[in-house]
Amino acid sequence: EAGVTQFPSHSVIEKGQTVTLRCDPISGHDNLYWYRRVMGKEIKFLLHFVKESKQDESGMPNNRFLAERTGGTYSTLKVQPAELEDSGVYFCASSQVGGGPQFFGPGTRLTVL
Amino acid sequence: GQSLEQPSEVTAVEGAIVQINCTYQTSGFYGLSWYQQHDGGAPTFLSYNALDGLEETGRFSSFLSRSDSYGYLLLQELQMKDSASYFCAVKGNAGNMLTFGGGTRLMVKP
C-alpha cells in the first residue's frame, strides 16, 4: 500500500510569489491533515479535511493560506503571497474514518527568500 | 492552551534501554501518540495510548498515566538505526488534530 505522498519535496521561492503544495493521502483515507514545522519550533496543526469538507481550519495562520480538497482525494495548499516567515516544512497526514493513527508524508520543505 | 514537554536530546549506547518522557497540559485529552522521524523523513507512527498502562510493540513500549498527564516511550536493545527524533503528540479533541511536543533527538552511540 502506497503511503502519503507530497509534491514537491523542496520549493525555493521569493517573497511575494505564490506556491502550491500537493498531498496525496493513502487511498481510502477520508481524513486529511496539514501541519507545518517552522525552524526550531514544534510541528503545528493547520487544518483537517473530512473528504472534501474542512472540518477544522483553526490552525491556518492567515488568509494568505488556502487549502482545497476537491473530490475528496488529493489536497493542495496554496500560499499567496509568500512571506519570509512561511519558510518551514509542510507535512500532510491522513487517517481512516473514525480516527486511528495519522500517517504522515515526507513533507515539503519551503524556503522563502 | 495546550503544551507538551519532552527532553530536547538524549544519548545512549547501543544495546541499552532509554526512556523518553512526555508531560502534557491540554484542554482535552483523547490519547497520546508517539512518532519517530529520521532526518529529512516522514514522521512515522509508533504507538498510541488512550488508556492508562503500558503498550508493547516489539522493542518499543509506551506508557500513559492520565492522572499525572504523563507518558513515556521506552526503547529497548537500542540499535544505531534508532538514532532519530521522537515526538509525543496529544489528540486533544474529537476532531483528531494532534498537538506535538518539541521532539527528543536520540543519539545512539556504539
mmCIF file of N, CA and C in Angstrom, chain A:
data_model
loop_
_atom_site.group_PDB
_atom_site.id
_atom_site.type_symbol
_atom_site.label_atom_id
_atom_site.label_comp_id
_atom_site.label_asym_id
_atom_site.label_seq_id
_atom_site.Cartn_x
_atom_site.Cartn_y
_atom_site.Cartn_z
ATOM 1 N N GLU A 1 0.855 -1.203 0.000
ATOM 2 C CA GLU A 1 0.000 0.000 0.000
ATOM 3 C C GLU A 1 0.882 1.241 0.000
ATOM 4 N N ALA A 2 0.610 2.166 -0.930
ATOM 5 C CA ALA A 2 1.399 3.378 -1.016
ATOM 6 C C ALA A 2 1.088 4.260 0.184
ATOM 7 N N GLY A 3 2.122 4.980 0.644
ATOM 8 C CA GLY A 3 1.923 5.882 1.764
ATOM 9 C C GLY A 3 1.460 7.241 1.296
ATOM 10 N N VAL A 4 1.482 8.194 2.205
ATOM 11 C CA VAL A 4 1.139 9.574 1.868
ATOM 12 C C VAL A 4 2.288 10.163 1.052
ATOM 13 N N THR A 5 1.950 10.785 -0.048
ATOM 14 C CA THR A 5 2.987 11.407 -0.873
ATOM 15 C C THR A 5 2.744 12.908 -0.958
ATOM 16 N N GLN A 6 3.839 13.638 -1.097
ATOM 17 C CA GLN A 6 3.756 15.092 -1.172
ATOM 18 C C GLN A 6 4.651 15.586 -2.295
ATOM 19 N N PHE A 7 4.208 16.657 -2.912
ATOM 20 C CA PHE A 7 4.968 17.244 -4.012
ATOM 21 C C PHE A 7 4.871 18.761 -3.961
ATOM 22 N N PRO A 8 5.955 19.497 -4.178
ATOM 23 C CA PRO A 8 7.318 18.983 -4.377
ATOM 24 C C PRO A 8 7.966 18.630 -3.046
ATOM 25 N N SER A 9 9.144 18.064 -3.094
ATOM 26 C CA SER A 9 9.855 17.784 -1.848
ATOM 27 C C SER A 9 10.524 19.049 -1.319
ATOM 28 N N HIS A 10 10.940 19.906 -2.249
ATOM 29 C CA HIS A 10 11.543 21.176 -1.874
ATOM 30 C C HIS A 10 11.004 22.262 -2.794
ATOM 31 N N SER A 11 10.874 23.465 -2.250
ATOM 32 C CA SER A 11 10.497 24.610 -3.070
ATOM 33 C C SER A 11 11.195 25.844 -2.532
ATOM 34 N N VAL A 12 11.855 26.546 -3.423
ATOM 35 C CA VAL A 12 12.510 27.801 -3.047
ATOM 36 C C VAL A 12 11.882 28.906 -3.879
ATOM 37 N N ILE A 13 11.290 29.885 -3.215
ATOM 38 C CA ILE A 13 10.620 30.973 -3.925
ATOM 39 C C ILE A 13 11.006 32.292 -3.286
ATOM 40 N N GLU A 14 10.681 33.369 -3.980
ATOM 41 C CA GLU A 14 10.954 34.690 -3.434
ATOM 42 C C GLU A 14 9.713 35.231 -2.742
ATOM 43 N N LYS A 15 9.965 36.071 -1.796
ATOM 44 C CA LYS A 15 8.867 36.731 -1.084
ATOM 45 C C LYS A 15 7.933 37.371 -2.099
ATOM 46 N N GLY A 16 6.637 37.178 -1.884
ATOM 47 C CA GLY A 16 5.639 37.758 -2.775
ATOM 48 C C GLY A 16 5.140 36.804 -3.843
ATOM 49 N N GLN A 17 5.905 35.728 -4.061
ATOM 50 C CA GLN A 17 5.468 34.750 -5.059
ATOM 51 C C GLN A 17 4.423 33.799 -4.471
ATOM 52 N N THR A 18 3.891 32.975 -5.351
ATOM 53 C CA THR A 18 2.868 32.003 -4.967
ATOM 54 C C THR A 18 3.434 30.598 -5.065
ATOM 55 N N VAL A 19 3.071 29.751 -4.127
ATOM 56 C CA VAL A 19 3.495 28.354 -4.182
ATOM 57 C C VAL A 19 2.292 27.476 -3.852
ATOM 58 N N THR A 20 2.202 26.356 -4.543
ATOM 59 C CA THR A 20 1.135 25.384 -4.285
ATOM 60 C C THR A 20 1.749 24.047 -3.949
ATOM 61 N N LEU A 21 1.392 23.527 -2.798
ATOM 62 C CA LEU A 21 1.875 22.232 -2.333
ATOM 63 C C LEU A 21 0.761 21.202 -2.540
ATOM 64 N N ARG A 22 1.176 19.992 -2.854
ATOM 65 C CA ARG A 22 0.176 18.963 -3.103
ATOM 66 C C ARG A 22 0.388 17.778 -2.163
ATOM 67 N N CYS A 23 -0.712 17.177 -1.761
ATOM 68 C CA CYS A 23 -0.668 15.990 -0.907
ATOM 69 C C CYS A 23 -1.623 14.937 -1.462
ATOM 70 N N ASP A 24 -1.103 13.728 -1.614
ATOM 71 C CA ASP A 24 -1.945 12.589 -1.962
ATOM 72 C C ASP A 24 -2.004 11.664 -0.759
ATOM 73 N N PRO A 25 -3.182 11.540 -0.152
ATOM 74 C CA PRO A 25 -3.275 10.702 1.055
ATOM 75 C C PRO A 25 -3.270 9.219 0.696
ATOM 76 N N ILE A 26 -3.250 8.385 1.698
ATOM 77 C CA ILE A 26 -3.395 6.949 1.489
ATOM 78 C C ILE A 26 -4.798 6.695 0.941
ATOM 79 N N SER A 27 -4.886 5.862 -0.056
ATOM 80 C CA SER A 27 -6.160 5.588 -0.705
ATOM 81 C C SER A 27 -7.192 5.098 0.310
ATOM 82 N N GLY A 28 -8.368 5.730 0.257
ATOM 83 C CA GLY A 28 -9.435 5.329 1.163
ATOM 84 C C GLY A 28 -9.487 6.082 2.470
ATOM 85 N N HIS A 29 -8.471 6.908 2.721
ATOM 86 C CA HIS A 29 -8.467 7.693 3.951
ATOM 87 C C HIS A 29 -9.298 8.962 3.760
ATOM 88 N N ASP A 30 -10.365 9.072 4.552
ATOM 89 C CA ASP A 30 -11.230 10.240 4.444
ATOM 90 C C ASP A 30 -10.641 11.462 5.142
ATOM 91 N N ASN A 31 -9.868 11.217 6.192
ATOM 92 C CA ASN A 31 -9.290 12.328 6.954
ATOM 93 C C ASN A 31 -7.956 12.737 6.350
ATOM 94 N N LEU A 32 -7.802 14.032 6.125
ATOM 95 C CA LEU A 32 -6.545 14.569 5.614
ATOM 96 C C LEU A 32 -6.196 15.800 6.430
ATOM 97 N N TYR A 33 -4.948 15.884 6.833
ATOM 98 C CA TYR A 33 -4.489 16.961 7.709
ATOM 99 C C TYR A 33 -3.274 17.633 7.082
ATOM 100 N N TRP A 34 -3.159 18.926 7.359
ATOM 101 C CA TRP A 34 -1.940 19.670 7.046
ATOM 102 C C TRP A 34 -1.331 20.168 8.354
ATOM 103 N N TYR A 35 -0.015 20.011 8.443
ATOM 104 C CA TYR A 35 0.761 20.515 9.584
ATOM 105 C C TYR A 35 1.982 21.236 9.013
ATOM 106 N N ARG A 36 2.619 22.051 9.833
ATOM 107 C CA ARG A 36 3.890 22.598 9.400
ATOM 108 C C ARG A 36 4.826 22.738 10.595
ATOM 109 N N ARG A 37 6.127 22.690 10.263
ATOM 110 C CA ARG A 37 7.138 22.892 11.282
ATOM 111 C C ARG A 37 8.037 24.027 10.831
ATOM 112 N N VAL A 38 7.951 25.118 11.556
ATOM 113 C CA VAL A 38 8.830 26.248 11.310
ATOM 114 C C VAL A 38 10.117 26.004 12.078
ATOM 115 N N MET A 39 11.224 26.466 11.544
ATOM 116 C CA MET A 39 12.546 26.210 12.110
ATOM 117 C C MET A 39 12.574 26.367 13.621
ATOM 118 N N GLY A 40 13.008 25.318 14.305
ATOM 119 C CA GLY A 40 13.200 25.382 15.745
ATOM 120 C C GLY A 40 11.931 25.272 16.568
ATOM 121 N N LYS A 41 10.802 25.083 15.902
ATOM 122 C CA LYS A 41 9.557 25.040 16.663
ATOM 123 C C LYS A 41 8.868 23.685 16.484
ATOM 124 N N GLU A 42 7.735 23.525 17.191
ATOM 125 C CA GLU A 42 7.023 22.263 17.138
ATOM 126 C C GLU A 42 6.271 22.125 15.811
ATOM 127 N N ILE A 43 5.926 20.875 15.512
ATOM 128 C CA ILE A 43 5.018 20.619 14.398
ATOM 129 C C ILE A 43 3.650 21.141 14.828
ATOM 130 N N LYS A 44 3.074 21.997 13.990
ATOM 131 C CA LYS A 44 1.793 22.624 14.363
ATOM 132 C C LYS A 44 0.711 22.308 13.339
ATOM 133 N N PHE A 45 -0.462 22.042 13.862
ATOM 134 C CA PHE A 45 -1.638 21.739 13.058
ATOM 135 C C PHE A 45 -2.075 22.955 12.275
ATOM 136 N N LEU A 46 -2.459 22.737 11.005
ATOM 137 C CA LEU A 46 -3.012 23.799 10.186
ATOM 138 C C LEU A 46 -4.503 23.587 9.958
ATOM 139 N N LEU A 47 -4.831 22.445 9.331
ATOM 140 C CA LEU A 47 -6.254 22.179 9.122
ATOM 141 C C LEU A 47 -6.529 20.717 8.864
ATOM 142 N N HIS A 48 -7.813 20.386 8.887
ATOM 143 C CA HIS A 48 -8.281 18.999 8.793
ATOM 144 C C HIS A 48 -9.458 18.935 7.824
ATOM 145 N N PHE A 49 -9.349 18.057 6.837
ATOM 146 C CA PHE A 49 -10.443 17.761 5.919
ATOM 147 C C PHE A 49 -11.055 16.416 6.278
ATOM 148 N N VAL A 50 -12.371 16.335 6.182
ATOM 149 C CA VAL A 50 -13.037 15.054 6.114
ATOM 150 C C VAL A 50 -13.649 14.984 4.722
ATOM 151 N N LYS A 51 -13.146 14.092 3.941
ATOM 152 C CA LYS A 51 -13.450 14.056 2.500
ATOM 153 C C LYS A 51 -13.156 15.451 1.944
ATOM 154 N N GLU A 52 -14.121 16.083 1.285
ATOM 155 C CA GLU A 52 -13.821 17.383 0.683
ATOM 156 C C GLU A 52 -14.154 18.559 1.594
ATOM 157 N N SER A 53 -14.670 18.288 2.791
ATOM 158 C CA SER A 53 -15.104 19.358 3.682
ATOM 159 C C SER A 53 -14.041 19.709 4.709
ATOM 160 N N LYS A 54 -13.903 21.005 4.960
ATOM 161 C CA LYS A 54 -12.985 21.464 6.012
ATOM 162 C C LYS A 54 -13.645 21.250 7.359
ATOM 163 N N GLN A 55 -13.067 20.363 8.143
ATOM 164 C CA GLN A 55 -13.609 20.049 9.458
ATOM 165 C C GLN A 55 -13.119 21.043 10.509
ATOM 166 N N ASP A 56 -11.850 21.434 10.360
ATOM 167 C CA ASP A 56 -11.229 22.311 11.355
ATOM 168 C C ASP A 56 -10.096 23.051 10.657
ATOM 169 N N GLU A 57 -10.193 24.358 10.578
ATOM 170 C CA GLU A 57 -9.103 25.135 9.979
ATOM 171 C C GLU A 57 -8.577 26.151 10.981
ATOM 172 N N SER A 58 -8.680 25.823 12.255
ATOM 173 C CA SER A 58 -8.289 26.746 13.314
ATOM 174 C C SER A 58 -6.792 27.051 13.333
ATOM 175 N N GLY A 59 -5.992 26.199 12.705
ATOM 176 C CA GLY A 59 -4.553 26.411 12.729
ATOM 177 C C GLY A 59 -4.005 27.210 11.562
ATOM 178 N N MET A 60 -4.857 27.557 10.614
ATOM 179 C CA MET A 60 -4.396 28.324 9.456
ATOM 180 C C MET A 60 -3.951 29.705 9.934
ATOM 181 N N PRO A 61 -2.724 30.110 9.587
ATOM 182 C CA PRO A 61 -2.170 31.334 10.171
ATOM 183 C C PRO A 61 -2.848 32.619 9.706
ATOM 184 N N ASN A 62 -3.263 32.660 8.451
ATOM 185 C CA ASN A 62 -3.895 33.886 7.932
ATOM 186 C C ASN A 62 -4.500 33.591 6.570
ATOM 187 N N ASN A 63 -5.085 34.609 5.967
ATOM 188 C CA ASN A 63 -5.803 34.363 4.706
ATOM 189 C C ASN A 63 -4.875 34.274 3.496
ATOM 190 N N ARG A 64 -3.585 34.273 3.703
ATOM 191 C CA ARG A 64 -2.678 34.015 2.582
ATOM 192 C C ARG A 64 -2.594 32.521 2.290
ATOM 193 N N PHE A 65 -3.132 31.720 3.171
ATOM 194 C CA PHE A 65 -3.106 30.260 3.027
ATOM 195 C C PHE A 65 -4.482 29.773 2.605
ATOM 196 N N LEU A 66 -4.506 28.974 1.534
ATOM 197 C CA LEU A 66 -5.761 28.424 1.057
ATOM 198 C C LEU A 66 -5.593 26.947 0.784
ATOM 199 N N ALA A 67 -6.405 26.136 1.436
ATOM 200 C CA ALA A 67 -6.341 24.689 1.238
ATOM 201 C C ALA A 67 -7.616 24.222 0.559
ATOM 202 N N GLU A 68 -7.440 23.262 -0.332
ATOM 203 C CA GLU A 68 -8.583 22.689 -1.024
ATOM 204 C C GLU A 68 -8.427 21.181 -1.117
ATOM 205 N N ARG A 69 -9.557 20.522 -1.224
ATOM 206 C CA ARG A 69 -9.529 19.069 -1.422
ATOM 207 C C ARG A 69 -10.729 18.709 -2.298
ATOM 208 N N THR A 70 -10.636 19.079 -3.531
ATOM 209 C CA THR A 70 -11.709 18.849 -4.474
ATOM 210 C C THR A 70 -11.887 17.358 -4.723
ATOM 211 N N GLY A 71 -13.116 16.888 -4.625
ATOM 212 C CA GLY A 71 -13.382 15.472 -4.870
ATOM 213 C C GLY A 71 -12.996 14.560 -3.733
ATOM 214 N N GLY A 72 -12.466 15.138 -2.678
ATOM 215 C CA GLY A 72 -12.140 14.327 -1.512
ATOM 216 C C GLY A 72 -10.958 13.406 -1.676
ATOM 217 N N THR A 73 -10.119 13.660 -2.681
ATOM 218 C CA THR A 73 -8.943 12.811 -2.853
ATOM 219 C C THR A 73 -7.704 13.585 -2.441
ATOM 220 N N TYR A 74 -6.946 14.107 -3.426
ATOM 221 C CA TYR A 74 -5.731 14.841 -3.071
ATOM 222 C C TYR A 74 -6.092 16.236 -2.571
ATOM 223 N N SER A 75 -5.134 16.865 -1.937
ATOM 224 C CA SER A 75 -5.345 18.217 -1.412
ATOM 225 C C SER A 75 -4.203 19.115 -1.868
ATOM 226 N N THR A 76 -4.521 20.391 -1.986
ATOM 227 C CA THR A 76 -3.495 21.389 -2.271
ATOM 228 C C THR A 76 -3.513 22.455 -1.189
ATOM 229 N N LEU A 77 -2.349 23.005 -0.937
ATOM 230 C CA LEU A 77 -2.201 24.120 -0.002
ATOM 231 C C LEU A 77 -1.449 25.215 -0.741
ATOM 232 N N LYS A 78 -2.136 26.335 -0.935
ATOM 233 C CA LYS A 78 -1.549 27.452 -1.677
ATOM 234 C C LYS A 78 -1.188 28.561 -0.714
ATOM 235 N N VAL A 79 -0.015 29.103 -0.926
ATOM 236 C CA VAL A 79 0.424 30.253 -0.134
ATOM 237 C C VAL A 79 0.604 31.418 -1.108
ATOM 238 N N GLN A 80 -0.164 32.481 -0.901
ATOM 239 C CA GLN A 80 -0.166 33.597 -1.831
ATOM 240 C C GLN A 80 -0.530 34.904 -1.135
ATOM 241 N N PRO A 81 0.341 35.893 -1.090
ATOM 242 C CA PRO A 81 1.746 35.830 -1.453
ATOM 243 C C PRO A 81 2.589 35.287 -0.312
ATOM 244 N N ALA A 82 3.651 34.612 -0.633
ATOM 245 C CA ALA A 82 4.511 34.024 0.405
ATOM 246 C C ALA A 82 5.315 35.101 1.122
ATOM 247 N N GLU A 83 5.495 34.912 2.412
ATOM 248 C CA GLU A 83 6.312 35.788 3.240
ATOM 249 C C GLU A 83 7.470 34.983 3.825
ATOM 250 N N LEU A 84 8.474 35.685 4.311
ATOM 251 C CA LEU A 84 9.670 35.020 4.845
ATOM 252 C C LEU A 84 9.320 34.029 5.957
ATOM 253 N N GLU A 85 8.361 34.421 6.807
ATOM 254 C CA GLU A 85 8.035 33.579 7.963
ATOM 255 C C GLU A 85 7.271 32.306 7.596
ATOM 256 N N ASP A 86 6.935 32.163 6.309
ATOM 257 C CA ASP A 86 6.246 30.947 5.867
ATOM 258 C C ASP A 86 7.233 29.804 5.626
ATOM 259 N N SER A 87 8.508 30.093 5.664
ATOM 260 C CA SER A 87 9.515 29.052 5.463
ATOM 261 C C SER A 87 9.379 27.976 6.534
ATOM 262 N N GLY A 88 9.524 26.730 6.111
ATOM 263 C CA GLY A 88 9.408 25.611 7.036
ATOM 264 C C GLY A 88 9.112 24.337 6.273
ATOM 265 N N VAL A 89 8.800 23.302 7.003
ATOM 266 C CA VAL A 89 8.429 22.026 6.391
ATOM 267 C C VAL A 89 6.930 21.828 6.570
ATOM 268 N N TYR A 90 6.244 21.585 5.465
ATOM 269 C CA TYR A 90 4.798 21.388 5.479
ATOM 270 C C TYR A 90 4.522 19.891 5.327
ATOM 271 N N PHE A 91 3.859 19.337 6.340
ATOM 272 C CA PHE A 91 3.534 17.917 6.340
ATOM 273 C C PHE A 91 2.051 17.714 6.067
ATOM 274 N N CYS A 92 1.778 16.636 5.396
ATOM 275 C CA CYS A 92 0.410 16.185 5.197
ATOM 276 C C CYS A 92 0.284 14.833 5.884
ATOM 277 N N ALA A 93 -0.878 14.549 6.430
ATOM 278 C CA ALA A 93 -1.131 13.259 7.060
ATOM 279 C C ALA A 93 -2.539 12.817 6.714
ATOM 280 N N SER A 94 -2.776 11.527 6.792
ATOM 281 C CA SER A 94 -4.127 11.035 6.557
ATOM 282 C C SER A 94 -4.447 9.912 7.532
ATOM 283 N N SER A 95 -5.737 9.717 7.752
ATOM 284 C CA SER A 95 -6.180 8.629 8.622
ATOM 285 C C SER A 95 -7.538 8.137 8.134
ATOM 286 N N GLN A 96 -7.889 6.971 8.589
ATOM 287 C CA GLN A 96 -9.164 6.380 8.185
ATOM 288 C C GLN A 96 -10.335 7.068 8.885
ATOM 289 N N VAL A 97 -11.514 6.846 8.358
ATOM 290 C CA VAL A 97 -12.726 7.361 9.001
ATOM 291 C C VAL A 97 -12.811 6.757 10.396
ATOM 292 N N GLY A 98 -13.255 7.583 11.352
ATOM 293 C CA GLY A 98 -13.323 7.108 12.735
ATOM 294 C C GLY A 98 -12.056 7.377 13.521
ATOM 295 N N GLY A 99 -11.053 7.932 12.867
ATOM 296 C CA GLY A 99 -9.811 8.253 13.590
ATOM 297 C C GLY A 99 -8.720 7.270 13.293
ATOM 298 N N GLY A 100 -8.096 6.749 14.299
ATOM 299 C CA GLY A 100 -6.964 5.859 14.097
ATOM 300 C C GLY A 100 -5.709 6.669 13.899
ATOM 301 N N PRO A 101 -4.573 6.012 13.788
ATOM 302 C CA PRO A 101 -3.311 6.744 13.683
ATOM 303 C C PRO A 101 -3.245 7.581 12.408
ATOM 304 N N GLN A 102 -2.569 8.702 12.510
ATOM 305 C CA GLN A 102 -2.337 9.549 11.351
ATOM 306 C C GLN A 102 -0.996 9.150 10.730
ATOM 307 N N PHE A 103 -1.013 8.956 9.433
ATOM 308 C CA PHE A 103 0.190 8.576 8.701
ATOM 309 C C PHE A 103 0.669 9.795 7.928
ATOM 310 N N PHE A 104 1.933 10.122 8.119
ATOM 311 C CA PHE A 104 2.481 11.351 7.581
ATOM 312 C C PHE A 104 3.238 11.120 6.277
ATOM 313 N N GLY A 105 3.217 12.151 5.450
ATOM 314 C CA GLY A 105 4.066 12.184 4.280
ATOM 315 C C GLY A 105 5.439 12.731 4.636
ATOM 316 N N PRO A 106 6.351 12.736 3.668
ATOM 317 C CA PRO A 106 7.727 13.168 3.929
ATOM 318 C C PRO A 106 7.884 14.672 4.064
ATOM 319 N N GLY A 107 6.833 15.422 3.718
ATOM 320 C CA GLY A 107 6.897 16.866 3.861
ATOM 321 C C GLY A 107 7.412 17.583 2.630
ATOM 322 N N THR A 108 7.064 18.839 2.540
ATOM 323 C CA THR A 108 7.611 19.757 1.537
ATOM 324 C C THR A 108 8.380 20.828 2.284
ATOM 325 N N ARG A 109 9.663 20.948 1.954
ATOM 326 C CA ARG A 109 10.480 21.984 2.590
ATOM 327 C C ARG A 109 10.360 23.256 1.772
ATOM 328 N N LEU A 110 9.731 24.266 2.342
ATOM 329 C CA LEU A 110 9.530 25.547 1.656
ATOM 330 C C LEU A 110 10.500 26.575 2.193
ATOM 331 N N THR A 111 11.214 27.196 1.274
ATOM 332 C CA THR A 111 12.125 28.281 1.639
ATOM 333 C C THR A 111 11.691 29.529 0.903
ATOM 334 N N VAL A 112 11.398 30.587 1.658
ATOM 335 C CA VAL A 112 11.013 31.865 1.067
ATOM 336 C C VAL A 112 12.157 32.839 1.274
ATOM 337 N N LEU A 113 12.683 33.354 0.156
ATOM 338 C CA LEU A 113 13.847 34.251 0.214
ATOM 339 C C LEU A 113 13.444 35.712 0.108
#
